[in-house]
Short mmCIF file of C-alpha atoms in Angstrom, two decimals:
data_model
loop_
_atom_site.label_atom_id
_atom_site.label_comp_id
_atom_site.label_asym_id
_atom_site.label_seq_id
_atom_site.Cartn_x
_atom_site.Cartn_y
_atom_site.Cartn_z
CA UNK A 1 -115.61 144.97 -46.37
CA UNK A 2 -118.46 146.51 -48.55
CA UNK A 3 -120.87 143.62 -47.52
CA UNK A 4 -119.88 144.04 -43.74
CA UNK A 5 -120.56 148.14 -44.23
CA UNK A 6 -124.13 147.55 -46.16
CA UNK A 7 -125.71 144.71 -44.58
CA UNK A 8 -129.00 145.02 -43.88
CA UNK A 9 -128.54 143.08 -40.51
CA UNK A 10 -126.04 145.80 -38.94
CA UNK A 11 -125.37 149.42 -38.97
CA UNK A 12 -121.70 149.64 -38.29
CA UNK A 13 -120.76 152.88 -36.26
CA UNK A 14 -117.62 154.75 -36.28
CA UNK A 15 -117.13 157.49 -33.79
CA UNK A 16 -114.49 159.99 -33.93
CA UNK A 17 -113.90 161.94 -30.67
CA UNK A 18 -114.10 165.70 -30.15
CA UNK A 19 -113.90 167.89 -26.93
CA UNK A 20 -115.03 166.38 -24.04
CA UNK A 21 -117.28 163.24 -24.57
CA UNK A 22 -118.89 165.12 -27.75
CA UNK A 23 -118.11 162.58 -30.54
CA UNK A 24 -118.91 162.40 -34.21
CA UNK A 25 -120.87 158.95 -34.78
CA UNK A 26 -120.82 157.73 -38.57
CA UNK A 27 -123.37 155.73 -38.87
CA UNK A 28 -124.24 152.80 -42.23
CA UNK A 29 -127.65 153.20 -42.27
CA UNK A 30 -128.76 149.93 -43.90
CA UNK A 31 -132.55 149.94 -44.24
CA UNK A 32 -133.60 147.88 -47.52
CA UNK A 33 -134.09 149.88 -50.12
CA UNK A 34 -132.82 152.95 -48.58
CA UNK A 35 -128.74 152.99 -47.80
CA UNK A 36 -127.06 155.90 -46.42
CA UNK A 37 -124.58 156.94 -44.23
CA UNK A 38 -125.02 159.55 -41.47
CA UNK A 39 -122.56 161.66 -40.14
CA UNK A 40 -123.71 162.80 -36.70
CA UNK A 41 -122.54 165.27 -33.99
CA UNK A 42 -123.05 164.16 -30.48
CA UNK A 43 -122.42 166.15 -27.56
CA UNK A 44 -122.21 163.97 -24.86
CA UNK A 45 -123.47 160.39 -23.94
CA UNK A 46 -127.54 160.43 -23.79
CA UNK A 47 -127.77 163.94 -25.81
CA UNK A 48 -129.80 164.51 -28.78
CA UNK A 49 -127.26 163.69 -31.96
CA UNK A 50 -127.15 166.44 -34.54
CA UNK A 51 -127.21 165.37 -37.94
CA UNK A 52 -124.33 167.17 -39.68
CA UNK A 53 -124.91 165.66 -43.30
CA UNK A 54 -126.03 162.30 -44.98
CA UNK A 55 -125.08 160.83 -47.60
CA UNK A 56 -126.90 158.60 -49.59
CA UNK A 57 -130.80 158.53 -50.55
CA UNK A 58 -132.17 161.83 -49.24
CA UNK A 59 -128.63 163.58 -49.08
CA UNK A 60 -128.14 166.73 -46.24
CA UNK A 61 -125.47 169.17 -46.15
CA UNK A 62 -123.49 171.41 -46.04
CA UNK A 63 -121.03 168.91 -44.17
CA UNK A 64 -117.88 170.28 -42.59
CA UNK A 65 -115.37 172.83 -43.89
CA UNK A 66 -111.90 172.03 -44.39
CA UNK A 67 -110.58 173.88 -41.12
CA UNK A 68 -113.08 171.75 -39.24
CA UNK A 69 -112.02 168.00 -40.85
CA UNK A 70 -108.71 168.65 -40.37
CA UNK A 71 -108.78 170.33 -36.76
CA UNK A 72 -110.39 167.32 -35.69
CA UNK A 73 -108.04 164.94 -37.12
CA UNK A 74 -105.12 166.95 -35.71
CA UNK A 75 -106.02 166.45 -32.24
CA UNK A 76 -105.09 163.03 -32.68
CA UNK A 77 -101.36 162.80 -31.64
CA UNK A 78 -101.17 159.55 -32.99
CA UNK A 79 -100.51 159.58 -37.34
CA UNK A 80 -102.81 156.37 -38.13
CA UNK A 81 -105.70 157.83 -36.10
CA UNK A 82 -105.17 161.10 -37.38
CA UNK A 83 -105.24 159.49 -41.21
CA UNK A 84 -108.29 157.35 -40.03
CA UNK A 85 -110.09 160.19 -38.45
CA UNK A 86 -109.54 162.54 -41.23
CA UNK A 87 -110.64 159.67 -44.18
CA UNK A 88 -113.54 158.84 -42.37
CA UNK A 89 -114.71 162.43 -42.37
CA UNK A 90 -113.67 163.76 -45.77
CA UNK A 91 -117.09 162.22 -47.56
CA UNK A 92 -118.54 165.34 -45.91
CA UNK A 93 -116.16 167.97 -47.00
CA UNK A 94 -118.32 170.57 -48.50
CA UNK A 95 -115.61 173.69 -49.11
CA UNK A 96 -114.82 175.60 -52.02
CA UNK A 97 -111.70 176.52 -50.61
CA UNK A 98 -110.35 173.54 -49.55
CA UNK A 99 -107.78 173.07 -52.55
CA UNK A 100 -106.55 176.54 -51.80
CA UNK A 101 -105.85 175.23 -48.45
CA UNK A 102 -103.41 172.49 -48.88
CA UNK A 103 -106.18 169.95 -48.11
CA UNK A 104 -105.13 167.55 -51.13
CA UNK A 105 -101.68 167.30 -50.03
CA UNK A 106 -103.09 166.50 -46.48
CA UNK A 107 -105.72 164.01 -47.74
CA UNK A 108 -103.32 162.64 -50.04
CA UNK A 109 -100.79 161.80 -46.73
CA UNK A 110 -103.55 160.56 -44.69
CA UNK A 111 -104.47 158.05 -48.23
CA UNK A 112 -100.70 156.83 -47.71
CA UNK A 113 -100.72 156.63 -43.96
CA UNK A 114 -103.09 154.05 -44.11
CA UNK A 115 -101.51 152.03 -47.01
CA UNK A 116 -102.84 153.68 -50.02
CA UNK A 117 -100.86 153.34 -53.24
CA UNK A 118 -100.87 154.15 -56.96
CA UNK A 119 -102.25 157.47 -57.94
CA UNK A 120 -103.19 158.97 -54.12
CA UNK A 121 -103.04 162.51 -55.48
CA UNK A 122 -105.24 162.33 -57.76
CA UNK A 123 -107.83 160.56 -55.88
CA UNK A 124 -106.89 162.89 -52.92
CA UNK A 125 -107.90 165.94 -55.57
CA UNK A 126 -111.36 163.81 -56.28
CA UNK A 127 -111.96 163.62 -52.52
CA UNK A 128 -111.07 167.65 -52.17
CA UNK A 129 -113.16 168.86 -54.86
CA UNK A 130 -116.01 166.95 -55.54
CA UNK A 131 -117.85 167.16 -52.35
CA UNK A 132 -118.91 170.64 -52.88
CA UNK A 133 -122.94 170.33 -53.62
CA UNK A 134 -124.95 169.99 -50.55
CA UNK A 135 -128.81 171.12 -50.33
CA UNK A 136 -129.20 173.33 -47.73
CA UNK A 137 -129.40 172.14 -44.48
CA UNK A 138 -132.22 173.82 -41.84
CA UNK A 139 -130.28 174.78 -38.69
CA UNK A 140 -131.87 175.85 -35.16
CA UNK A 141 -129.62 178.39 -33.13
CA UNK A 142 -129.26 175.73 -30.35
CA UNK A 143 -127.58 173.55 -32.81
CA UNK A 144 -125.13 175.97 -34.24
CA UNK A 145 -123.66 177.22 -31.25
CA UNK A 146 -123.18 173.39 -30.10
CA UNK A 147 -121.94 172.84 -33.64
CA UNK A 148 -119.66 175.52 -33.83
CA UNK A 149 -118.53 175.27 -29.65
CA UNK A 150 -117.67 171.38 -30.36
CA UNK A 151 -116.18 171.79 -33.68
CA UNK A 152 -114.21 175.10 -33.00
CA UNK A 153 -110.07 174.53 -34.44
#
């Protein structure tokens, strides 16, 4: 799987869907020399694609807070897409109070729901809490209110 998700012939996508058509497009950037992986908010097809954070050579925060990740996965009625959904998004979790807010438990279901065994916990509690340094990020008003409009829980 790790050579499918860096090779320098594709860029896999994931998308995870929001309101509307908006979708969040996760994106393997796999230029030589320069891997990262984008996490990008999209507001409809054909709209300009806000770049939420990257991971990865040139890193950009803040990410999401934990009310955000997991409001999006719980729209998902289904448990599998819900675990996939939230997973896929966690890289990006950039809040301090996220293990006050039962977020390793929920992280640490999600690991299971998609077949994850051995100690899930504790990498649930790495996933939680070690996602919390992000440079700051340089936001335009447009982009918050879409941000905060397509994101709202």
């Amino acid at each position: 799987m790790q050579d499918v998700l860096t090779d320098p012939a594709a860029w896999p996508v994931f998308e995870v869907g929001l309101k509307g058509d908006a979708k969040m497009a996760v994106v393997y950037r796999n230029m030589q020399d320069d891997f990262a992986v984008d996490y990008l908010l999209c507001p409809a097809p054909g709209a300009h694609c806000v770049n939420i954070a990257t991971i990865g050579g040139g890193s950009l925060g803040p990410g999401l807070s934990w009310p955000e990740i997991n409001g999006i996965a719980r729209r998902f009625p289904d448990a599998a897409e819900r675990a996939g959904a939230l997973l896929l998004l966690a890289p990006i979790l950039g809040d301090v109070e996220a293990p006050a807010q039962n977020a390793v438990n929920v992280v640490a279901e999600a690991i299971r729901t998609v077949g994850g065994v051995g100690p899930v916990d504790e990498l649930a509690e790495i996933i939680v809490s070690d996602n919390l340094e992000w440079d700051p990020a340089e936001w335009r008003a447009t982009e918050l209110r879409m941000v905060s409009e397509l994101l709202a829980v």
